Coordinates of C-alpha atoms in Angstrom, one line a residue:
M1 CA 0.0 0.0 0.0
K2 CA 1.5 3.3 -1.1
I3 CA 1.1 6.1 1.5
L4 CA 1.6 9.8 1.1
A5 CA 2.0 11.6 4.4
F6 CA 2.3 15.3 5.3
D7 CA 3.5 17.1 8.3
G8 CA 3.4 20.9 8.5
T9 CA 2.7 21.4 12.2
A10 CA 6.2 22.7 13.1
K11 CA 8.9 24.9 11.8
A12 CA 10.1 22.3 9.4
A13 CA 7.7 20.8 6.9
S14 CA 8.0 17.3 5.5
V15 CA 6.5 14.9 3.1
A16 CA 7.0 11.1 2.9
V17 CA 6.0 8.3 0.6
L18 CA 6.0 4.8 2.0
D19 CA 5.1 1.4 0.5
G20 CA 3.7 -0.4 3.5
E21 CA 6.4 0.1 6.2
R22 CA 9.2 0.7 3.6
V23 CA 10.2 4.3 3.1
L24 CA 10.4 5.1 -0.6
G25 CA 11.2 8.8 -0.2
Y26 CA 11.3 11.7 2.2
Y27 CA 11.5 15.4 1.7
T28 CA 11.9 18.1 4.4
V29 CA 12.5 21.8 4.3
D30 CA 13.5 24.1 7.1
N31 CA 14.9 27.5 6.0
G32 CA 13.0 29.8 8.4
L33 CA 10.0 30.5 6.1
T34 CA 6.4 29.4 6.2
Q35 CA 7.2 25.8 5.2
S36 CA 3.6 24.4 5.3
E37 CA 2.8 26.4 2.1
L38 CA 5.5 24.3 0.3
L39 CA 3.8 21.0 1.1
L40 CA 2.1 20.5 -2.3
P41 CA 5.2 21.3 -4.5
M42 CA 7.3 19.2 -2.2
A43 CA 4.9 16.3 -2.7
E44 CA 4.9 16.8 -6.5
N45 CA 8.7 16.8 -6.6
L46 CA 9.0 13.8 -4.4
L47 CA 6.5 11.7 -6.4
K48 CA 8.2 12.7 -9.6
S49 CA 11.6 11.6 -8.3
L50 CA 10.1 8.2 -7.5
K51 CA 8.4 8.0 -10.9
L52 CA 5.0 8.0 -9.2
S53 CA 1.9 10.2 -9.4
F54 CA -0.9 11.1 -7.0
S55 CA -3.0 8.5 -8.7
D56 CA -0.7 5.8 -7.4
I57 CA -1.4 6.7 -3.8
E58 CA -3.7 4.3 -1.9
L59 CA -3.7 6.0 1.5
F60 CA -3.4 9.7 2.5
A61 CA -2.2 10.8 6.0
T62 CA -1.6 14.1 7.6
S63 CA -0.7 15.4 11.1
V64 CA -3.8 17.2 12.4
G65 CA -2.2 18.9 15.4
P66 CA -1.4 20.2 17.9
G67 CA 1.0 22.6 16.3
S68 CA 0.9 25.5 13.8
F69 CA -2.7 26.4 13.1
T70 CA -1.7 27.4 9.5
G71 CA 0.3 24.2 9.0
V72 CA -2.6 22.0 10.3
R73 CA -5.1 23.7 8.1
I74 CA -2.9 23.4 5.0
G75 CA -2.2 19.7 5.6
V76 CA -5.9 18.9 6.1
S77 CA -6.9 21.0 3.0
L78 CA -4.3 19.3 0.8
I79 CA -5.5 15.8 1.7
K80 CA -9.2 16.9 1.2
G81 CA -8.3 18.2 -2.3
L82 CA -6.2 15.2 -3.3
A83 CA -8.6 12.6 -2.1
F84 CA -11.8 14.3 -3.2
G85 CA -13.9 12.2 -5.5
R86 CA -11.5 9.3 -5.5
N87 CA -12.7 7.3 -2.5
I88 CA -9.2 7.1 -1.1
P89 CA -9.0 6.5 2.7
C90 CA -7.5 9.2 4.8
V91 CA -5.9 9.0 8.3
E92 CA -5.7 11.8 10.9
V93 CA -2.6 11.5 13.0
S94 CA -1.9 13.4 16.2
T95 CA 1.4 15.2 15.9
L96 CA 2.2 14.0 19.4
E97 CA 1.5 10.4 18.5
A98 CA 3.7 10.7 15.4
L99 CA 6.5 12.1 17.6
A100 CA 6.2 9.2 20.0
E101 CA 6.3 6.7 17.1
S102 CA 9.8 7.9 16.2
L103 CA 11.0 6.6 19.6
S104 CA 8.8 3.5 19.8
C105 CA 11.9 1.3 19.6
L106 CA 13.1 2.6 23.0
P107 CA 11.7 1.0 26.1
G108 CA 10.1 3.2 28.7
L109 CA 7.9 6.3 28.8
I110 CA 7.8 8.5 25.7
V111 CA 6.7 12.0 26.3
P112 CA 6.3 14.3 23.3
C113 CA 6.6 18.0 24.2
M114 CA 5.7 20.8 21.8
D115 CA 6.6 24.3 23.0
A116 CA 3.5 26.3 23.9
R117 CA 5.6 29.1 25.5
R118 CA 5.8 30.4 29.1
Q119 CA 6.9 27.0 30.6
Q120 CA 3.9 25.2 29.0
V121 CA 3.9 22.4 26.4
Y122 CA 1.4 20.5 24.3
S123 CA 2.1 16.9 25.5
A124 CA 0.9 13.4 25.9
T125 CA 2.5 10.3 27.6
F126 CA 2.9 6.9 25.9
I127 CA 4.7 3.8 27.0
S128 CA 6.7 1.6 24.6
D129 CA 6.5 -2.1 25.0
G130 CA 8.3 -4.3 22.4
G131 CA 8.1 -1.5 19.8
E132 CA 4.3 -1.0 20.3
L133 CA 3.0 2.3 21.8
K134 CA 0.3 2.4 24.4
R135 CA -1.3 5.8 25.1
L136 CA -1.4 6.8 28.8
T137 CA -2.8 10.3 28.5
E138 CA -4.8 12.3 26.0
D139 CA -3.2 15.2 24.1
R140 CA -3.3 18.3 26.3
A141 CA -1.7 21.7 27.1
I142 CA 0.1 21.4 30.4
A143 CA 2.5 23.3 32.6
L144 CA 6.0 21.8 32.8
S145 CA 5.9 21.9 36.6
E146 CA 2.7 19.8 36.4
L147 CA 4.2 17.4 33.9
A148 CA 7.2 16.9 36.1
E149 CA 5.1 16.0 39.0
E150 CA 3.1 13.6 36.8
L151 CA 6.3 11.8 35.8
R152 CA 7.9 11.8 39.2
G153 CA 6.5 8.4 40.4
H154 CA 7.5 6.4 37.3
D155 CA 10.4 3.9 37.4
E156 CA 10.7 3.6 33.6
N157 CA 13.2 5.4 31.5
I158 CA 11.7 8.8 30.4
W159 CA 12.3 9.9 26.8
L160 CA 11.3 13.4 25.8
V161 CA 10.8 14.3 22.1
G162 CA 9.6 17.3 20.1
D163 CA 10.5 21.0 19.5
G164 CA 10.0 21.6 23.2
Y165 CA 12.7 19.0 24.1
A166 CA 15.3 21.4 25.4
V167 CA 13.1 23.6 27.6
S168 CA 11.2 20.6 28.8
K169 CA 14.2 18.5 29.7
A170 CA 15.8 21.5 31.6
A171 CA 12.6 22.2 33.6
I172 CA 11.8 18.5 34.4
N173 CA 15.4 17.8 35.4
R174 CA 15.4 20.8 37.7
A175 CA 12.4 19.4 39.4
G176 CA 14.4 16.3 40.3
V177 CA 13.0 14.0 37.6
E178 CA 15.7 12.3 35.5
T179 CA 15.2 12.0 31.7
M180 CA 17.1 10.2 29.1
N181 CA 19.2 11.8 26.3
T182 CA 17.1 11.5 23.2
P183 CA 19.2 11.0 19.9
E184 CA 19.2 14.4 18.1
L185 CA 18.1 13.0 14.8
L186 CA 14.8 11.7 16.4
I187 CA 13.8 14.8 18.3
L188 CA 11.7 16.7 15.6
E189 CA 8.5 15.9 13.7
S190 CA 8.7 13.7 10.6
A191 CA 6.2 12.8 7.9
V192 CA 7.7 9.3 8.0
S193 CA 6.4 8.8 11.5
V194 CA 3.0 10.2 10.4
A195 CA 2.9 7.6 7.7
K196 CA 3.8 4.7 10.0
V197 CA 1.2 5.7 12.6
A198 CA -1.3 6.1 9.7
L199 CA -0.7 2.5 8.5
K200 CA -1.3 1.1 11.9
K201 CA -4.5 3.0 12.2
Y202 CA -5.6 2.0 8.8
E203 CA -5.1 -1.7 9.6
K204 CA -7.3 -1.2 12.7
G205 CA -10.0 0.4 10.5
E206 CA -9.3 3.9 11.9
F207 CA -9.6 5.9 8.8
V208 CA -12.0 8.5 7.4
S209 CA -13.2 9.9 4.1
D210 CA -11.8 13.3 2.9
S211 CA -15.0 15.1 4.0
E212 CA -14.5 13.8 7.6
L213 CA -11.0 15.1 8.1
S214 CA -10.7 17.6 10.9
P215 CA -7.8 19.3 12.7
I216 CA -6.9 19.2 16.5
Y217 CA -6.7 22.7 18.0
L218 CA -5.6 22.3 21.6
R219 CA -6.1 25.5 23.7
L220 CA -4.1 26.9 26.5
P221 CA -6.0 27.8 29.6
Q222 CA -8.2 31.0 29.2
A223 CA -6.2 33.1 31.6
E224 CA -3.0 32.3 29.8
R225 CA -4.4 33.1 26.4
E226 CA -5.7 36.4 27.6
R227 CA -2.3 37.3 29.2
L228 CA -0.5 36.4 25.9
E229 CA -2.9 38.5 24.0
R230 CA -2.3 41.5 26.3
E231 CA 1.4 41.2 25.9
A232 CA 1.1 41.0 22.1
T233 CA -0.8 44.3 22.0
K234 CA 2.0 46.0 23.9
Q235 CA 4.6 45.0 21.4

């Protein structure tokens, strides 16, 4: 099964094509611009290099958040457009679950952390057992101090991952909770992981039509949103 996957939820945008679990090609761009707007031409170039076309794709997947609102919207809109009228299954993948998937080979707790500013992160907790992920919490916005307390009682190795890795590791370690050193190449989001999660979901029957695709917009607590809005107006 040929899978086309997008991820535009973070600073770097990426596209991947897989045949089952085998990676056929991967394309990522991170040059400080609004990368999510490049997803379609990136996909076109990647498919051309593989001598494939959109008509060869049997499963579409995209990260649906949390993350950049613009990136999430563009990824969802792309899949809707590409799948429209073709009866091709689509899979919605949590950005946090895709991040965890990249570390699923490492035993212990896997805690994706996406920076939400002001010592807060978008996060979820998973446990890896024999390469399979089990979700322990839902995706949520959480203060790093609260996350550290939540992790304190666990005996397993704790692996952090995501663009909030550095700030999260520093804060959680300061709270007296030890975390492992995640390999640098595995820290950031990847469309390859989106595709791998999508395949597992598809095999479980967890897919939707293009018209049913929808993004995940996690919200910070109301008081925090209002404070950030006040600060923005002062700048």
